[in-house]
mmCIF file of C-alpha atoms in Angstrom:
data_model
loop_
_atom_site.group_PDB
_atom_site.id
_atom_site.type_symbol
_atom_site.label_atom_id
_atom_site.label_comp_id
_atom_site.label_asym_id
_atom_site.label_seq_id
_atom_site.Cartn_x
_atom_site.Cartn_y
_atom_site.Cartn_z
ATOM 1 C CA MET A 892 -44.339 83.964 -118.143
ATOM 2 C CA ARG A 893 -47.382 82.134 -119.503
ATOM 3 C CA LEU A 894 -49.656 83.472 -122.198
ATOM 4 C CA ASN A 895 -52.513 85.373 -120.630
ATOM 5 C CA HIS A 896 -55.528 85.284 -122.910
ATOM 6 C CA VAL A 897 -57.242 87.967 -120.806
ATOM 7 C CA ARG A 898 -55.958 91.171 -122.365
ATOM 8 C CA CYS A 899 -55.759 93.606 -119.486
ATOM 9 C CA THR A 900 -55.674 97.159 -120.846
ATOM 10 C CA THR A 901 -53.141 98.707 -118.520
ATOM 11 C CA GLN A 902 -53.535 101.959 -120.382
ATOM 12 C CA HIS A 903 -57.040 102.272 -118.949
ATOM 13 C CA ILE A 904 -55.819 101.574 -115.448
ATOM 14 C CA LEU A 905 -53.067 104.169 -115.744
ATOM 15 C CA LEU A 906 -55.393 106.742 -117.220
ATOM 16 C CA LEU A 907 -58.042 106.095 -114.566
ATOM 17 C CA ALA A 908 -55.459 106.493 -111.822
ATOM 18 C CA LEU A 909 -54.326 109.743 -113.359
ATOM 19 C CA THR A 910 -57.893 111.007 -113.598
ATOM 20 C CA LEU A 911 -58.589 110.222 -109.947
ATOM 21 C CA ALA A 912 -55.320 111.758 -108.838
ATOM 22 C CA VAL A 913 -55.790 115.101 -110.533
ATOM 23 C CA GLY A 914 -59.572 115.412 -110.573
ATOM 24 C CA GLY A 915 -59.743 117.848 -107.706
ATOM 25 C CA CYS A 916 -56.653 119.875 -108.459
ATOM 26 C CA ALA A 917 -57.122 123.084 -110.433
ATOM 27 C CA THR A 918 -53.448 123.452 -111.258
ATOM 28 C CA THR A 919 -53.503 120.169 -113.219
ATOM 29 C CA LYS A 920 -56.772 120.827 -115.069
ATOM 30 C CA PRO A 921 -55.180 120.688 -118.556
ATOM 31 C CA ARG A 922 -53.830 117.186 -117.937
ATOM 32 C CA HIS A 923 -57.122 116.075 -116.443
ATOM 33 C CA GLN A 924 -58.967 117.426 -119.472
ATOM 34 C CA TRP A 925 -56.543 115.687 -121.837
ATOM 35 C CA THR A 926 -57.160 112.377 -120.087
ATOM 36 C CA GLU A 927 -60.903 112.819 -120.184
ATOM 37 C CA ASP A 928 -60.896 113.736 -123.876
ATOM 38 C CA ALA A 929 -58.624 110.795 -124.712
ATOM 39 C CA LEU A 930 -60.908 108.344 -122.938
ATOM 40 C CA HIS A 931 -63.953 109.768 -124.704
ATOM 41 C CA ALA A 932 -62.185 109.381 -128.061
ATOM 42 C CA GLU A 933 -61.181 105.793 -127.311
ATOM 43 C CA THR A 934 -64.735 104.969 -126.269
ATOM 44 C CA ALA A 935 -65.977 106.357 -129.583
ATOM 45 C CA GLN A 936 -63.448 104.187 -131.423
ATOM 46 C CA LEU A 937 -64.451 101.060 -129.525
ATOM 47 C CA THR A 938 -68.104 101.668 -130.378
ATOM 48 C CA GLY A 939 -67.341 102.173 -134.063
ATOM 49 C CA ASP A 940 -67.716 105.954 -134.246
ATOM 50 C CA LEU A 941 -64.383 106.387 -136.013
ATOM 51 C CA ASP A 942 -64.814 110.017 -137.026
ATOM 52 C CA ALA A 943 -65.544 110.969 -133.438
ATOM 53 C CA ALA A 944 -62.276 109.298 -132.424
ATOM 54 C CA GLU A 945 -59.888 110.243 -135.213
ATOM 55 C CA LYS A 946 -60.325 114.009 -135.045
ATOM 56 C CA PRO A 947 -59.732 114.206 -131.276
ATOM 57 C CA TYR A 948 -56.690 111.935 -131.624
ATOM 58 C CA GLU A 949 -55.145 114.379 -134.085
ATOM 59 C CA THR A 950 -55.818 117.236 -131.684
ATOM 60 C CA LEU A 951 -54.632 115.410 -128.587
ATOM 61 C CA LEU A 952 -51.390 113.948 -129.941
ATOM 62 C CA PRO A 953 -49.324 117.182 -129.944
ATOM 63 C CA ASP A 954 -50.367 117.924 -126.359
ATOM 64 C CA ALA A 955 -49.843 114.465 -124.845
ATOM 65 C CA PRO A 956 -48.693 114.901 -121.220
ATOM 66 C CA ASN A 957 -45.914 112.339 -121.649
ATOM 67 C CA GLU A 958 -44.364 109.947 -124.151
ATOM 68 C CA GLU A 959 -46.296 106.910 -122.911
ATOM 69 C CA LYS A 960 -49.623 108.637 -123.545
ATOM 70 C CA ARG A 961 -48.469 109.816 -126.959
ATOM 71 C CA ARG A 962 -47.457 106.280 -127.973
ATOM 72 C CA TRP A 963 -50.772 104.942 -126.699
ATOM 73 C CA LEU A 964 -52.655 107.330 -128.962
ATOM 74 C CA LEU A 965 -50.401 106.501 -131.918
ATOM 75 C CA TYR A 966 -51.177 102.816 -131.421
ATOM 76 C CA ASN A 967 -54.903 103.503 -131.213
ATOM 77 C CA ASN A 968 -54.614 105.564 -134.377
ATOM 78 C CA GLY A 969 -53.095 102.544 -136.116
ATOM 79 C CA LEU A 970 -55.961 100.362 -134.955
ATOM 80 C CA LEU A 971 -58.373 102.974 -136.237
ATOM 81 C CA ALA A 972 -56.811 102.775 -139.703
ATOM 82 C CA LEU A 973 -57.273 99.002 -139.592
ATOM 83 C CA GLN A 974 -60.919 99.515 -138.699
ATOM 84 C CA ARG A 975 -61.208 101.654 -141.824
ATOM 85 C CA GLU A 976 -59.466 98.830 -143.740
ATOM 86 C CA ASP A 977 -56.704 101.219 -144.790
ATOM 87 C CA VAL A 978 -53.819 98.778 -144.430
ATOM 88 C CA ALA A 979 -51.162 101.095 -145.851
ATOM 89 C CA LEU A 980 -52.046 103.855 -143.391
ATOM 90 C CA ALA A 981 -52.180 101.359 -140.532
ATOM 91 C CA ARG A 982 -48.678 100.126 -141.344
ATOM 92 C CA GLN A 983 -47.433 103.700 -141.448
ATOM 93 C CA ARG A 984 -48.994 104.612 -138.116
ATOM 94 C CA PHE A 985 -47.843 101.454 -136.358
ATOM 95 C CA ALA A 986 -44.298 101.953 -137.662
ATOM 96 C CA LYS A 987 -44.107 105.293 -135.859
ATOM 97 C CA VAL A 988 -44.581 103.382 -132.625
ATOM 98 C CA TYR A 989 -42.435 100.263 -132.971
ATOM 99 C CA GLU A 990 -39.543 101.831 -134.857
ATOM 100 C CA ALA A 991 -38.737 104.037 -131.883
ATOM 101 C CA GLU A 992 -36.055 102.727 -129.543
ATOM 102 C CA VAL A 993 -38.580 102.076 -126.781
ATOM 103 C CA GLN A 994 -39.367 98.728 -125.174
ATOM 104 C CA ASP A 995 -43.018 98.934 -124.226
ATOM 105 C CA GLU A 996 -46.360 97.291 -124.872
ATOM 106 C CA HIS A 997 -47.398 99.908 -127.418
ATOM 107 C CA GLY A 998 -44.420 99.190 -129.628
ATOM 108 C CA ALA A 999 -44.841 95.435 -129.238
ATOM 109 C CA ASN A 1000 -48.562 95.553 -129.987
ATOM 110 C CA SER A 1001 -47.963 97.764 -133.010
ATOM 111 C CA MET A 1002 -45.339 95.426 -134.463
ATOM 112 C CA TYR A 1003 -47.564 92.418 -133.812
ATOM 113 C CA GLU A 1004 -50.472 94.039 -135.652
ATOM 114 C CA VAL A 1005 -48.198 94.569 -138.651
ATOM 115 C CA ALA A 1006 -46.968 90.973 -138.398
ATOM 116 C CA LYS A 1007 -50.565 89.779 -138.656
ATOM 117 C CA LEU A 1008 -50.792 91.582 -141.994
ATOM 118 C CA ALA A 1009 -47.831 89.671 -143.451
ATOM 119 C CA SER A 1010 -48.309 87.485 -146.492
ATOM 120 C CA PRO A 1011 -48.361 83.678 -145.987
ATOM 121 C CA GLY A 1012 -44.749 83.362 -147.065
ATOM 122 C CA GLU A 1013 -43.596 85.996 -144.604
ATOM 123 C CA GLU A 1014 -45.839 85.433 -141.601
ATOM 124 C CA ILE A 1015 -43.408 83.254 -139.642
ATOM 125 C CA GLU A 1016 -40.469 85.619 -140.028
ATOM 126 C CA ALA A 1017 -42.682 88.605 -139.219
ATOM 127 C CA ARG A 1018 -43.728 87.004 -135.950
ATOM 128 C CA LEU A 1019 -40.186 85.927 -135.138
ATOM 129 C CA ALA A 1020 -39.211 89.580 -135.546
ATOM 130 C CA VAL A 1021 -41.749 90.517 -132.866
ATOM 131 C CA CYS A 1022 -40.295 87.868 -130.540
ATOM 132 C CA ARG A 1023 -36.771 89.140 -131.043
ATOM 133 C CA ARG A 1024 -37.602 92.837 -130.797
ATOM 134 C CA PHE A 1025 -39.976 92.721 -127.816
ATOM 135 C CA PRO A 1026 -39.254 89.472 -125.909
ATOM 136 C CA ASN A 1027 -40.483 90.873 -122.605
ATOM 137 C CA GLN A 1028 -43.908 91.922 -123.845
ATOM 138 C CA VAL A 1029 -47.124 89.893 -124.058
ATOM 139 C CA ALA A 1030 -47.350 90.494 -127.811
ATOM 140 C CA ALA A 1031 -44.252 88.328 -128.225
ATOM 141 C CA GLU A 1032 -46.088 85.470 -126.520
ATOM 142 C CA PHE A 1033 -48.965 85.804 -128.965
ATOM 143 C CA ALA A 1034 -46.510 85.864 -131.861
ATOM 144 C CA LEU A 1035 -44.841 82.709 -130.539
ATOM 145 C CA GLN A 1036 -48.187 80.955 -130.205
ATOM 146 C CA ASP A 1037 -48.998 81.882 -133.801
ATOM 147 C CA ILE A 1038 -45.747 80.277 -134.929
ATOM 148 C CA VAL A 1039 -46.370 77.110 -132.917
ATOM 149 C CA SER A 1040 -49.942 76.801 -134.194
ATOM 150 C CA ARG A 1041 -48.859 77.298 -137.802
ATOM 151 C CA GLN A 1042 -46.080 74.708 -137.652
ATOM 152 C CA LEU A 1043 -48.202 72.155 -135.800
ATOM 153 C CA GLY A 1044 -51.036 72.722 -138.242
ATOM 154 C CA GLU A 1045 -48.698 71.780 -141.059
ATOM 155 C CA ALA A 1046 -47.284 68.878 -139.006
ATOM 156 C CA ASP A 1047 -43.823 70.390 -139.418
ATOM 157 C CA HIS A 1048 -42.596 69.245 -136.032
ATOM 158 C CA ALA A 1049 -38.921 69.127 -136.913
ATOM 159 C CA GLY A 1050 -39.189 72.588 -138.433
ATOM 160 C CA LEU A 1051 -40.828 73.902 -135.274
ATOM 161 C CA GLU A 1052 -38.080 72.418 -133.124
ATOM 162 C CA ALA A 1053 -35.445 74.099 -135.284
ATOM 163 C CA LEU A 1054 -37.240 77.447 -135.093
ATOM 164 C CA LEU A 1055 -37.501 77.248 -131.309
ATOM 165 C CA VAL A 1056 -33.860 76.294 -130.846
ATOM 166 C CA ALA A 1057 -32.765 79.175 -133.069
ATOM 167 C CA LEU A 1058 -35.079 81.603 -131.275
ATOM 168 C CA LEU A 1059 -33.589 80.681 -127.905
ATOM 169 C CA GLY A 1060 -30.314 82.113 -129.108
ATOM 170 C CA ASP A 1061 -32.016 85.474 -129.589
ATOM 171 C CA VAL A 1062 -34.245 85.651 -126.509
ATOM 172 C CA ASP A 1063 -32.030 84.092 -123.846
ATOM 173 C CA ASP A 1064 -32.408 85.799 -120.456
ATOM 174 C CA THR A 1065 -35.796 87.281 -121.375
ATOM 175 C CA GLU A 1066 -39.301 86.469 -120.221
ATOM 176 C CA LEU A 1067 -40.135 84.857 -123.554
ATOM 177 C CA ALA A 1068 -37.432 82.227 -123.015
ATOM 178 C CA ASP A 1069 -39.776 80.605 -120.482
ATOM 179 C CA ASN A 1070 -42.374 80.021 -123.190
ATOM 180 C CA VAL A 1071 -39.853 78.920 -125.790
ATOM 181 C CA TRP A 1072 -38.311 76.267 -123.528
ATOM 182 C CA PHE A 1073 -41.787 75.016 -122.632
ATOM 183 C CA GLU A 1074 -42.865 74.740 -126.283
ATOM 184 C CA LEU A 1075 -39.579 73.045 -127.160
ATOM 185 C CA ALA A 1076 -40.052 70.410 -124.466
ATOM 186 C CA LEU A 1077 -43.634 69.880 -125.589
ATOM 187 C CA VAL A 1078 -42.904 69.381 -129.275
ATOM 188 C CA ARG A 1079 -40.066 66.986 -128.473
ATOM 189 C CA TYR A 1080 -42.175 64.902 -126.129
ATOM 190 C CA GLU A 1081 -45.565 64.882 -127.849
ATOM 191 C CA HIS A 1082 -44.676 65.085 -131.525
ATOM 192 C CA LEU A 1083 -41.054 64.048 -132.076
ATOM 193 C CA LYS A 1084 -41.226 61.260 -129.478
ATOM 194 C CA GLN A 1085 -37.919 62.287 -127.953
ATOM 195 C CA PRO A 1086 -38.477 61.890 -124.199
ATOM 196 C CA ASP A 1087 -34.824 62.308 -123.239
ATOM 197 C CA GLU A 1088 -34.439 65.529 -125.220
ATOM 198 C CA ALA A 1089 -37.786 66.747 -123.872
ATOM 199 C CA LEU A 1090 -36.612 66.095 -120.316
ATOM 200 C CA ASP A 1091 -33.462 68.098 -120.989
ATOM 201 C CA ALA A 1092 -35.602 71.036 -122.133
ATOM 202 C CA TYR A 1093 -37.851 70.786 -119.055
ATOM 203 C CA ARG A 1094 -34.805 70.710 -116.782
ATOM 204 C CA GLU A 1095 -33.425 73.821 -118.471
ATOM 205 C CA LEU A 1096 -36.811 75.499 -118.060
ATOM 206 C CA LEU A 1097 -36.928 74.723 -114.343
ATOM 207 C CA LYS A 1098 -33.332 75.812 -113.854
ATOM 208 C CA LEU A 1099 -33.889 79.192 -115.527
ATOM 209 C CA PHE A 1100 -37.414 79.760 -114.250
ATOM 210 C CA PRO A 1101 -37.719 77.866 -110.946
ATOM 211 C CA LYS A 1102 -40.990 79.553 -110.006
#
């Protein structure tokens, strides 16, 4: 899995599909109305009308048609707190999402947003925590890239290699392992000038992820 810088909002796709599916069915009107109201609230948030988003979120949350939709709104509520620059409230709202025993993009994105708030002395460990907790989500790839950029920026190539090797022990047999092996091969070849060790990492990458 390679880092995709185009953030595709799958929530929108799912919600649109739901809207189209139930639009003409009277028996599912409440769910259709919930979807419509949620999309209107998110649009208000994206355009900066935070009051017009926050109040509907509070109303919609108890009546979410399923857990995925509820977690989506909780995540958006955390982002809204960040937009208001209320960091403490944002942390609290995001925690409600990622502390649940659910492996999904909402939890991963929530934990990553909190990791980005970490102090300089804690930012690496905070991002490593995202990688370990949600190794099959895109947010983990962003967290890994943050770690690589930070270590390369400080020219701590040996430290980066050690971090990557240690991380492999935690994310083996996950989608993130693809990225970790690739970054390990790269730092060994380009920065540590260890072509043999880099080749070993590339071979392991191709063996585990032949496609």
